[in-house]
Coordinates of C-alpha atoms and ligand atoms in Angstrom, one line a residue:
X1137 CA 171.4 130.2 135.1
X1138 CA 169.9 133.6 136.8
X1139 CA 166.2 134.8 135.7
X1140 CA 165.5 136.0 132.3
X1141 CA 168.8 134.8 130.7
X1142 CA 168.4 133.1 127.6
X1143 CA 169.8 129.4 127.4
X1144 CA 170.2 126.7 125.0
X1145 CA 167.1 124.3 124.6
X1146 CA 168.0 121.3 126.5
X1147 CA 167.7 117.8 124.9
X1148 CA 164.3 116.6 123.1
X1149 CA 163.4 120.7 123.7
X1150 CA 162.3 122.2 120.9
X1151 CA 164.2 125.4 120.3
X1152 CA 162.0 129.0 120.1
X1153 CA 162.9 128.8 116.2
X1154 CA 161.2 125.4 116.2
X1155 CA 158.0 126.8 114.0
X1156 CA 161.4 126.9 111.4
X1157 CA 161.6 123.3 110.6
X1158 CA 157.7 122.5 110.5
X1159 CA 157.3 124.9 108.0
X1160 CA 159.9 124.0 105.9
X1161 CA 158.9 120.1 106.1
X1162 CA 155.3 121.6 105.2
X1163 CA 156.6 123.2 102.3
X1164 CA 158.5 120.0 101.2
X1165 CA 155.5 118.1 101.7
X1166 CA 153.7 120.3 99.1
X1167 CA 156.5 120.6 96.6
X1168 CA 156.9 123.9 97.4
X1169 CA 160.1 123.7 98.8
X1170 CA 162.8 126.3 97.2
X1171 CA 166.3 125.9 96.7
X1172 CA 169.3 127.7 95.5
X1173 CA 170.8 126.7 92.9
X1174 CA 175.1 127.8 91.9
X1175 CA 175.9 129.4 88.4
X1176 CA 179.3 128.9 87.9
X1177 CA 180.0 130.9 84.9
X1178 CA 178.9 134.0 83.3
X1179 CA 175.0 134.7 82.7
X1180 CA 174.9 133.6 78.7
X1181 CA 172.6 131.1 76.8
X1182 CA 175.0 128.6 77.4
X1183 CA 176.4 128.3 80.6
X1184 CA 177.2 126.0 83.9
X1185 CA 174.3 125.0 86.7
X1186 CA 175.9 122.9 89.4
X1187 CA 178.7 121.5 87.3
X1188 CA 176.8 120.9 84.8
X1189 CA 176.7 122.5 81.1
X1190 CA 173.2 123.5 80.3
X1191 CA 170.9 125.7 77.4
X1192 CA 169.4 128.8 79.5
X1193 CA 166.1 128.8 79.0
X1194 CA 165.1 130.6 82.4
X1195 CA 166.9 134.1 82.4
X1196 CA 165.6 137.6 82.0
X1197 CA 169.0 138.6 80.2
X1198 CA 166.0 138.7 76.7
X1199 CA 168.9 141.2 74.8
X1200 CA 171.9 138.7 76.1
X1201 CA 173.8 142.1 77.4
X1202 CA 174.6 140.6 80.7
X1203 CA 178.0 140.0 79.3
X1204 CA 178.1 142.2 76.6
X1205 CA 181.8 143.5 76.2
X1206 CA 180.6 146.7 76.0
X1207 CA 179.0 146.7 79.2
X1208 CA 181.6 145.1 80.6
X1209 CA 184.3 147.8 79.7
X1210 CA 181.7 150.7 80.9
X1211 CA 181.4 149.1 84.3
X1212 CA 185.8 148.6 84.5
X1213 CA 186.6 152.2 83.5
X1214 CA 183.7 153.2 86.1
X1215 CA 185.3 151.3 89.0
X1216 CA 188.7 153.0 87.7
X1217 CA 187.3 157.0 87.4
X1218 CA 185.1 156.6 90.5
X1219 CA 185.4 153.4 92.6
X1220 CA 183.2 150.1 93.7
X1221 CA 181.0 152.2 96.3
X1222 CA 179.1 155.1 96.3
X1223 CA 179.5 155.6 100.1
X1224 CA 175.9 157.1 100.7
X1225 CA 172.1 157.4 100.0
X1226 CA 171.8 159.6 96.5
X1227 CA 171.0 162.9 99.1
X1228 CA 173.9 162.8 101.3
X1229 CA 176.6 162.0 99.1
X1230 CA 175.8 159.2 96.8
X1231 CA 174.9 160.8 93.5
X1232 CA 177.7 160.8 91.1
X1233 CA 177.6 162.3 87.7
X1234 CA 176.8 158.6 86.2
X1235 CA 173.5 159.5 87.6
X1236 CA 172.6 162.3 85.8
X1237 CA 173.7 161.1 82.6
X1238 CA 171.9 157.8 83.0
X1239 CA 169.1 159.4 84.0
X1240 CA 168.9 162.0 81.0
X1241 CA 169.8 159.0 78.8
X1242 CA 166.4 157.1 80.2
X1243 CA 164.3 160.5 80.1
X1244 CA 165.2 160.2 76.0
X1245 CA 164.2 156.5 75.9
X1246 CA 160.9 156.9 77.4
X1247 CA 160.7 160.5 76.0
X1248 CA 159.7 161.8 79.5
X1249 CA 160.9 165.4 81.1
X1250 CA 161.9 163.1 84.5
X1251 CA 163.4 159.9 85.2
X1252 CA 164.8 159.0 88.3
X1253 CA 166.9 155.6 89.0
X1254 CA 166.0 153.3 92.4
X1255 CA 168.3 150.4 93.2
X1256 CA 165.9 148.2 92.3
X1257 CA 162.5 147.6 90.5
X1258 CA 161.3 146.2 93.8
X1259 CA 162.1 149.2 95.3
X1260 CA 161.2 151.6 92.8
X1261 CA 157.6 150.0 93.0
X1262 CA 156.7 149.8 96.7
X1263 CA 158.8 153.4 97.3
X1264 CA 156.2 155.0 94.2
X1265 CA 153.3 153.4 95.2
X1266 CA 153.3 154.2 98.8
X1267 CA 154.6 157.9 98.0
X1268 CA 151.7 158.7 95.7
X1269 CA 148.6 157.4 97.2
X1270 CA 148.0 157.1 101.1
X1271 CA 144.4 156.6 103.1
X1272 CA 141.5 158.1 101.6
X1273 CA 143.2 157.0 97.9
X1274 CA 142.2 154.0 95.6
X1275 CA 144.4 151.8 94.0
X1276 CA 143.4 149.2 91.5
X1277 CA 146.0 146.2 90.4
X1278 CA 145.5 143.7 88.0
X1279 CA 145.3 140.0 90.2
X1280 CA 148.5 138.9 88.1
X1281 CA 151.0 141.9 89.3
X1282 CA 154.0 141.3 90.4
X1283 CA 154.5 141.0 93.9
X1284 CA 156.9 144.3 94.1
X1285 CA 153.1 145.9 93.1
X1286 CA 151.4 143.9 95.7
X1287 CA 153.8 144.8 98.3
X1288 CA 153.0 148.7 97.5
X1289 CA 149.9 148.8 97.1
X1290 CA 149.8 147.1 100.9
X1291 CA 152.4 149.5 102.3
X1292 CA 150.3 152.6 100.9
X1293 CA 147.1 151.8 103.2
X1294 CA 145.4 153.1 100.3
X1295 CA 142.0 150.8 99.4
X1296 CA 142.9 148.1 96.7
X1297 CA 140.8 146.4 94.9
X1298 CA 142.0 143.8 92.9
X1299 CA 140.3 143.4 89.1
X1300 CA 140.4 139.9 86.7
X1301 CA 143.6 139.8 85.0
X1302 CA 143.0 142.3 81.7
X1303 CA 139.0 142.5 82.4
X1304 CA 138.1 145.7 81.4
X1305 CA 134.2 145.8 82.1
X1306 CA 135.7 144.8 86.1
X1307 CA 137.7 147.7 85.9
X1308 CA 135.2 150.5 84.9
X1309 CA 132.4 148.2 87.5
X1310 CA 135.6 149.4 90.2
X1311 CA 135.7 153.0 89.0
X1312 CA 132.6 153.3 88.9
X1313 CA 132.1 153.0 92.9
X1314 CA 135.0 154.8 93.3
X1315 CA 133.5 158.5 93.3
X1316 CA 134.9 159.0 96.8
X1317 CA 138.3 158.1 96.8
X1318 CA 140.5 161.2 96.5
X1319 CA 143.1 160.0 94.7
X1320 CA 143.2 157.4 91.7
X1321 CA 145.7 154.9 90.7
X1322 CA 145.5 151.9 88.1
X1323 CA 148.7 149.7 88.3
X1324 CA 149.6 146.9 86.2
X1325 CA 152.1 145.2 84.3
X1326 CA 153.1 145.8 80.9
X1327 CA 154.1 142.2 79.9
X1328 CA 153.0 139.7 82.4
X1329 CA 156.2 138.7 84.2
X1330 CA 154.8 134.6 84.4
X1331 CA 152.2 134.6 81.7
X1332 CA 153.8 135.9 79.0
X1333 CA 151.0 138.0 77.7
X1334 CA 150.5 141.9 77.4
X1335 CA 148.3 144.8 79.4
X1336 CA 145.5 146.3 77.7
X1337 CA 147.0 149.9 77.8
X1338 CA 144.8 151.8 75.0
X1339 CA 141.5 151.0 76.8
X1340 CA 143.4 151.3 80.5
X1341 CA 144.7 155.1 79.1
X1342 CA 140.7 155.6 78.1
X1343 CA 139.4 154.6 81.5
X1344 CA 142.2 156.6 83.5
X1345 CA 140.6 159.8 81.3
X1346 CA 137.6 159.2 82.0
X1347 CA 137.6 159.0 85.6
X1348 CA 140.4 160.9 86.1
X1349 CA 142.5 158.2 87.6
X1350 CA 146.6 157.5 87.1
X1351 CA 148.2 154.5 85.2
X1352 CA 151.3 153.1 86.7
X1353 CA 152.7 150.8 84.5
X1354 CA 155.4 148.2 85.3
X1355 CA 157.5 147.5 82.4
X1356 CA 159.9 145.2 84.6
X1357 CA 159.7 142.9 81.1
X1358 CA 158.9 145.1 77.9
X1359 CA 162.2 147.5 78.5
X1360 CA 164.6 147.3 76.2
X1361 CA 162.6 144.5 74.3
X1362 CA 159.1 145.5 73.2
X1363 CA 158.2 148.1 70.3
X1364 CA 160.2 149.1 67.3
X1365 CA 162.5 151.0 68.9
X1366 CA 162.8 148.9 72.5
X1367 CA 161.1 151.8 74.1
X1368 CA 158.7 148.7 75.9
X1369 CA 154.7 148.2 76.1
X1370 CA 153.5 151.4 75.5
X1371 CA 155.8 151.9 72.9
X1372 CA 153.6 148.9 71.3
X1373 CA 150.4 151.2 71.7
X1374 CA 151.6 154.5 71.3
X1375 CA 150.3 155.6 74.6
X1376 CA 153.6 156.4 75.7
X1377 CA 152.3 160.0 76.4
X1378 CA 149.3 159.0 78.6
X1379 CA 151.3 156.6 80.9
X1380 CA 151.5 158.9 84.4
X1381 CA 154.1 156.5 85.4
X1382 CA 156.5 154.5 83.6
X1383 CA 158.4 151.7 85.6
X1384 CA 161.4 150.2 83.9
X1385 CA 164.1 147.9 85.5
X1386 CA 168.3 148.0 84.2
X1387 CA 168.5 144.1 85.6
X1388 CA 166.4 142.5 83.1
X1389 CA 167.1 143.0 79.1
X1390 CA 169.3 145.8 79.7
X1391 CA 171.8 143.4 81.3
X1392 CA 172.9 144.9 84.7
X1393 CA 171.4 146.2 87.4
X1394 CA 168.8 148.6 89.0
X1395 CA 165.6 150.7 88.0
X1396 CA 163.7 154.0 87.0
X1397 CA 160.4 155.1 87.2
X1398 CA 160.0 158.1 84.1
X1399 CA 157.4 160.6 84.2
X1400 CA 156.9 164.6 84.5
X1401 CA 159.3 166.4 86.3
X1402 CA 157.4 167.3 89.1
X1403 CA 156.8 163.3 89.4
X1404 CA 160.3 162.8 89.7
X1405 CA 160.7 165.6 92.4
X1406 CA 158.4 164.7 94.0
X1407 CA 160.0 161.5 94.3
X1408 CA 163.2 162.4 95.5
X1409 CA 161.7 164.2 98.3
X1410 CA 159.0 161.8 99.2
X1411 CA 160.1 157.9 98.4
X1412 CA 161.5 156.2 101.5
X1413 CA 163.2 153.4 99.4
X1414 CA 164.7 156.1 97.1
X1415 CA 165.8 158.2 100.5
X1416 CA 166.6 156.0 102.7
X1417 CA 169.3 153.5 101.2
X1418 CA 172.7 153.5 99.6
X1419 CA 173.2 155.3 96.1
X1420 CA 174.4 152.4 93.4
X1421 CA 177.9 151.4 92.4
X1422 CA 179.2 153.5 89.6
X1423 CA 179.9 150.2 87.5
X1424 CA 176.2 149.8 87.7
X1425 CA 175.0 153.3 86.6
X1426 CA 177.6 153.0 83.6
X1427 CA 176.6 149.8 82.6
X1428 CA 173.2 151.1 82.4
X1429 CA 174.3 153.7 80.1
X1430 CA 176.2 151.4 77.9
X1431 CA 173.1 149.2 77.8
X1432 CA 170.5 151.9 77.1
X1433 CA 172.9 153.1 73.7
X1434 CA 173.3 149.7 72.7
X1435 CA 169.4 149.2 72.6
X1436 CA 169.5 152.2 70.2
X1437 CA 172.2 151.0 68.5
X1438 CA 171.2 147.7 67.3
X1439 CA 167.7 147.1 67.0
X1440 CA 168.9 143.8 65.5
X1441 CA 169.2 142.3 69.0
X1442 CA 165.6 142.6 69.1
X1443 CA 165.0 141.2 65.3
X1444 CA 166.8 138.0 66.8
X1445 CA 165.0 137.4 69.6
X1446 CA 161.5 138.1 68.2
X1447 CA 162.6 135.5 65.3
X1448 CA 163.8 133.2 68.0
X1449 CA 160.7 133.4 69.8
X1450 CA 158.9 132.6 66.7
X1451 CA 160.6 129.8 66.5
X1452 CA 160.0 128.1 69.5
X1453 CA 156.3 129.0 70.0
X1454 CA 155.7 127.0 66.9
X1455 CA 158.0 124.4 67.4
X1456 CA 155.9 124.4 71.0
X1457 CA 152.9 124.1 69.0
X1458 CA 153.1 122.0 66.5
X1459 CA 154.2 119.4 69.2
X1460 CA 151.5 119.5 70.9
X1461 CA 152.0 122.0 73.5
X1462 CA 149.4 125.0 74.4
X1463 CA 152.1 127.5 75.4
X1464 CA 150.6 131.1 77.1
X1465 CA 150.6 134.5 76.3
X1466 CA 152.3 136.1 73.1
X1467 CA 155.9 137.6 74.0
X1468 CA 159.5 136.1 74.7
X1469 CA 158.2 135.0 77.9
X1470 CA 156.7 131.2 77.0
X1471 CA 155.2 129.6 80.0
X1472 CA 153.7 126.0 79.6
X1473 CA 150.9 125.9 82.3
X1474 CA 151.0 121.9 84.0
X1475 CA 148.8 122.3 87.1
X1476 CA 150.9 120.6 89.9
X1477 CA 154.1 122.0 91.6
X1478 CA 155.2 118.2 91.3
X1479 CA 154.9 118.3 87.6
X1480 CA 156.3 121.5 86.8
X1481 CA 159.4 120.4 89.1
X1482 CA 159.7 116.7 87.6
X1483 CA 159.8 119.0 84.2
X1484 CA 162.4 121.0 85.5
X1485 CA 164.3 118.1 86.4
X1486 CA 164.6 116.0 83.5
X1487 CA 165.1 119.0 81.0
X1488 CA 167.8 119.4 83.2
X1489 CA 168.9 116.2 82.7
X1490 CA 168.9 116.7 78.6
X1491 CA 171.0 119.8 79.2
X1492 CA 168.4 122.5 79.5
X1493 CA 167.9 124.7 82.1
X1494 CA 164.4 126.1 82.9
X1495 CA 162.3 126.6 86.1
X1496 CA 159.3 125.5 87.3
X1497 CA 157.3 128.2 88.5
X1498 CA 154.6 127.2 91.9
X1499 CA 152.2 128.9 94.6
X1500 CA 152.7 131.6 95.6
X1501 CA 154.3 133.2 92.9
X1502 CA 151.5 131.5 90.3
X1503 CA 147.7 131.1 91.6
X1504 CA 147.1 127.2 92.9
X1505 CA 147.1 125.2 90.5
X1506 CA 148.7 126.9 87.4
X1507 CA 152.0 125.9 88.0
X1508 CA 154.3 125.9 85.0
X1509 CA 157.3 126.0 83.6
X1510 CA 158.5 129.7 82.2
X1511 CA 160.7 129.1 79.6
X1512 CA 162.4 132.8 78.6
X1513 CA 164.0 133.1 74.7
X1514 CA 167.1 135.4 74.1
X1515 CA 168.4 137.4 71.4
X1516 CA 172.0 135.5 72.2
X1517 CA 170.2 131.8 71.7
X1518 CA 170.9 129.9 68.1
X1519 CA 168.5 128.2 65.9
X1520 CA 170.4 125.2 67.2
X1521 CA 169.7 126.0 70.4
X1522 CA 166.2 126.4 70.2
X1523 CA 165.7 123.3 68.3
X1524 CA 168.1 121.5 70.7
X1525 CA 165.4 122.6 73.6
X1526 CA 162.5 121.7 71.2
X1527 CA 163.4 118.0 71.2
X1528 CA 163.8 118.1 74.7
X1529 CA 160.6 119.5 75.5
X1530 CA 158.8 116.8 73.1
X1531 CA 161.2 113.9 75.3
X1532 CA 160.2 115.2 78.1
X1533 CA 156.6 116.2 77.5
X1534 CA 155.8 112.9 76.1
X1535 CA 157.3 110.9 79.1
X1536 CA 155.2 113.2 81.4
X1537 CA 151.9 112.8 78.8
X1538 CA 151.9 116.2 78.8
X1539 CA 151.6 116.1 74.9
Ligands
LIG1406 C1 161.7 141.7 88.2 C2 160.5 142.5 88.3 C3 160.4 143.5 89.3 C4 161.6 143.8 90.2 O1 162.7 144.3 89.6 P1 164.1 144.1 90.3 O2 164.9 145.2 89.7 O3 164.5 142.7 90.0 O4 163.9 144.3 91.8 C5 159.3 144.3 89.3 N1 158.3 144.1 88.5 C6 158.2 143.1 87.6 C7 157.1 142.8 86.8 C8 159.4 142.2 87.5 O5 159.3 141.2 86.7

């Protein structure tokens, strides 16, 4: 073989990828290993995991709209008027109508001049971030954000400093040394996406007026869900007003598919001329911008979705409870905290095994040593169900001397 030409490793040669394999066995070592698992039917409370027929208990699908017919006939007659592809970014040629009127439809919702939909809430985070604060700027994030945050707080080469999770007095210590940063920016989650509990937004809004800082916050999980009328976390507080920047996501309770951030109009401008990951990728499928629409009415339409789940969630917290179990934080999202990725994934297992589907949640998603298992209630789940899971979760947790 001539110089420089790349060839195949020969026998008991490691190949160049060999790093590849230690890692992974490192990873299984730790019981951090991940693996993909098939859904073979539709995303419901009941549905099928690797042949088998399982309770839900792990989606984000909190309004059960993933297969709502409505949706589903918003997102056909899409495909029929306009097609499965958008065929470019939003600023070539991308933007169909759909976006305008789901984007006028989320500016109502969060009663915002501007609204303007990414493909995702990954995106929609690390493109904002990064767009509104650069070097010479401070951003501070809450240790438990989600890693979308993390990842633009790091692309922004802004300073970030990193406060206790909800720990105000760390917060103002931060501001406080922060005279000469030109630019301020708190971030955080609304609802905790792995602990379940809710951000202090009342006292954030008063800290952000004090030192004339912005509040980003990330309402991946309170769309759609919290508030009377579904309108999310700062609905909750009636701080709506004072939030610089809303985050939102269409993938979660809303059932389909994408994100917005919501804001001023001059945010939302600014935006479209400035954030990479709104510029520089393809516009979303039509089906996906009308199910968003569909979704978005229907949350306005029947706030009894939401009466469900909250009674659901009710239900299982005390059922959690009285059995013995300490679950966290005080929304739809229930995690039981175990400690050790082995436990959480033994859990994982033999609720599997009594027909219920949850995950165990590990490093590096969840600090070391806090791993847990996130079980997630739905407006679509029965009483039966939930009490089905219940006596699973006292099997299980008993076997495991959890409880
Ligand atoms: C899911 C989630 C995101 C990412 O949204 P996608 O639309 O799934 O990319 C961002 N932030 C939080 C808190 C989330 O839970």
């Amino acid at each position: 073989m001539g110089k420089g030409v790349a060839h195949p490793p020969g026998k008991g040669q490691r190949p160049n990828t060999g790093f590849l394999e230690d890692q992974l066995n490192d990873l299984r070592a730790r019981n951090l290993y991940r693996r993909l698992k098939g859904l073979e039917d539709a995303q419901s409370s009941v549905t099928t995991i690797e042949g088998r027929r399982v309770l839900q208990f792990a989606s984000n699908n909190y309004l059960g709209l993933c297969s709502h017919p409505k949706l589903k006939a918003a997102a056909k007659r899409a495909i029929e008027e306009y097609g499965c592809g958008s065929g470019a970014s939003r600023l070539v040629c991308g933007n169909t109508r759909l976006y305008n009127d789901l984007e006028e439809k989320i500016s109502r919702f969060k009663g915002t001049p501007g609204a303007l939909v990414f493909s995702t809430g990954y995106m929609a985070n690390i493109g904002t971030l990064s767009a509104l604060v650069g070097e010479g700027d401070i951003i501070l994030s809450d240790e438990l954000n989600h890693a979308s945050l993390i990842d633009g707080c790091r692309l922004s080469r802004a300073k970030v400093e990193i406060f206790r999770h909800r720990d105000l007095d760390h917060v103002r210590e931060l501001l406080n040394t922060s005279g000469a940063y030109k630019r301020k920016l708190i971030v955080t989650d609304g609802v905790f996406s792995m602990d379940g509990d809710i951000a202090p937004l009342p006292e954030l809004v008063g800290l952000c007026r004090s030192f004339s800082c912005m509040l980003m916050v990330d309402d991946a999980h309170g769309t759609g869900v919290l508030g009377e009328r579904g309108r999310g976390t700062a609905e909750v507080f009636k701080v709506e007003e004072e939030v610089d920047i809303h985050m939102g996501t269409l993938g979660k309770a809303l059932g389909g598919f994408g994100a917005y951030i919501a804001g001023s109009s001059e945010l939302r401008e600014f935006l479209v001329n400035r954030s990479r990951s709104f510029i520089f990728t393809t516009a979303l499928p039509p089906p996906v911008l009308a199910a968003g629409i569909a979704a978005l009415d229907l949350v306005d339409e029947e706030p009894e979705m939401r009466k469900k789940l909250w009674s659901n969630v009710d239900r299982f917290r005390k059922g959690l409870t009285a059995m013995g179990y300490a679950p966290l934080g005080e929304t739809h999202i229930i995690p039981i905290c175990v400690g050790e990725p082995s436990v959480a994934m033994k859990m994982s297992e033999m609720l599997f095994e009594e027909g219920i589907f949850v995950q165990g949640i590990r490093p590096p998603t969840v600090p070391q040593g806090s791993s847990r298992l996130r079980t997630t209630v739905t407006a679509s789940h029965t009483e039966e169900d939930i009490d089905y899971a219940l006596k699973a979760l006292q099997r299980v947790g008993e076997k495991l001397h959890l409880i």
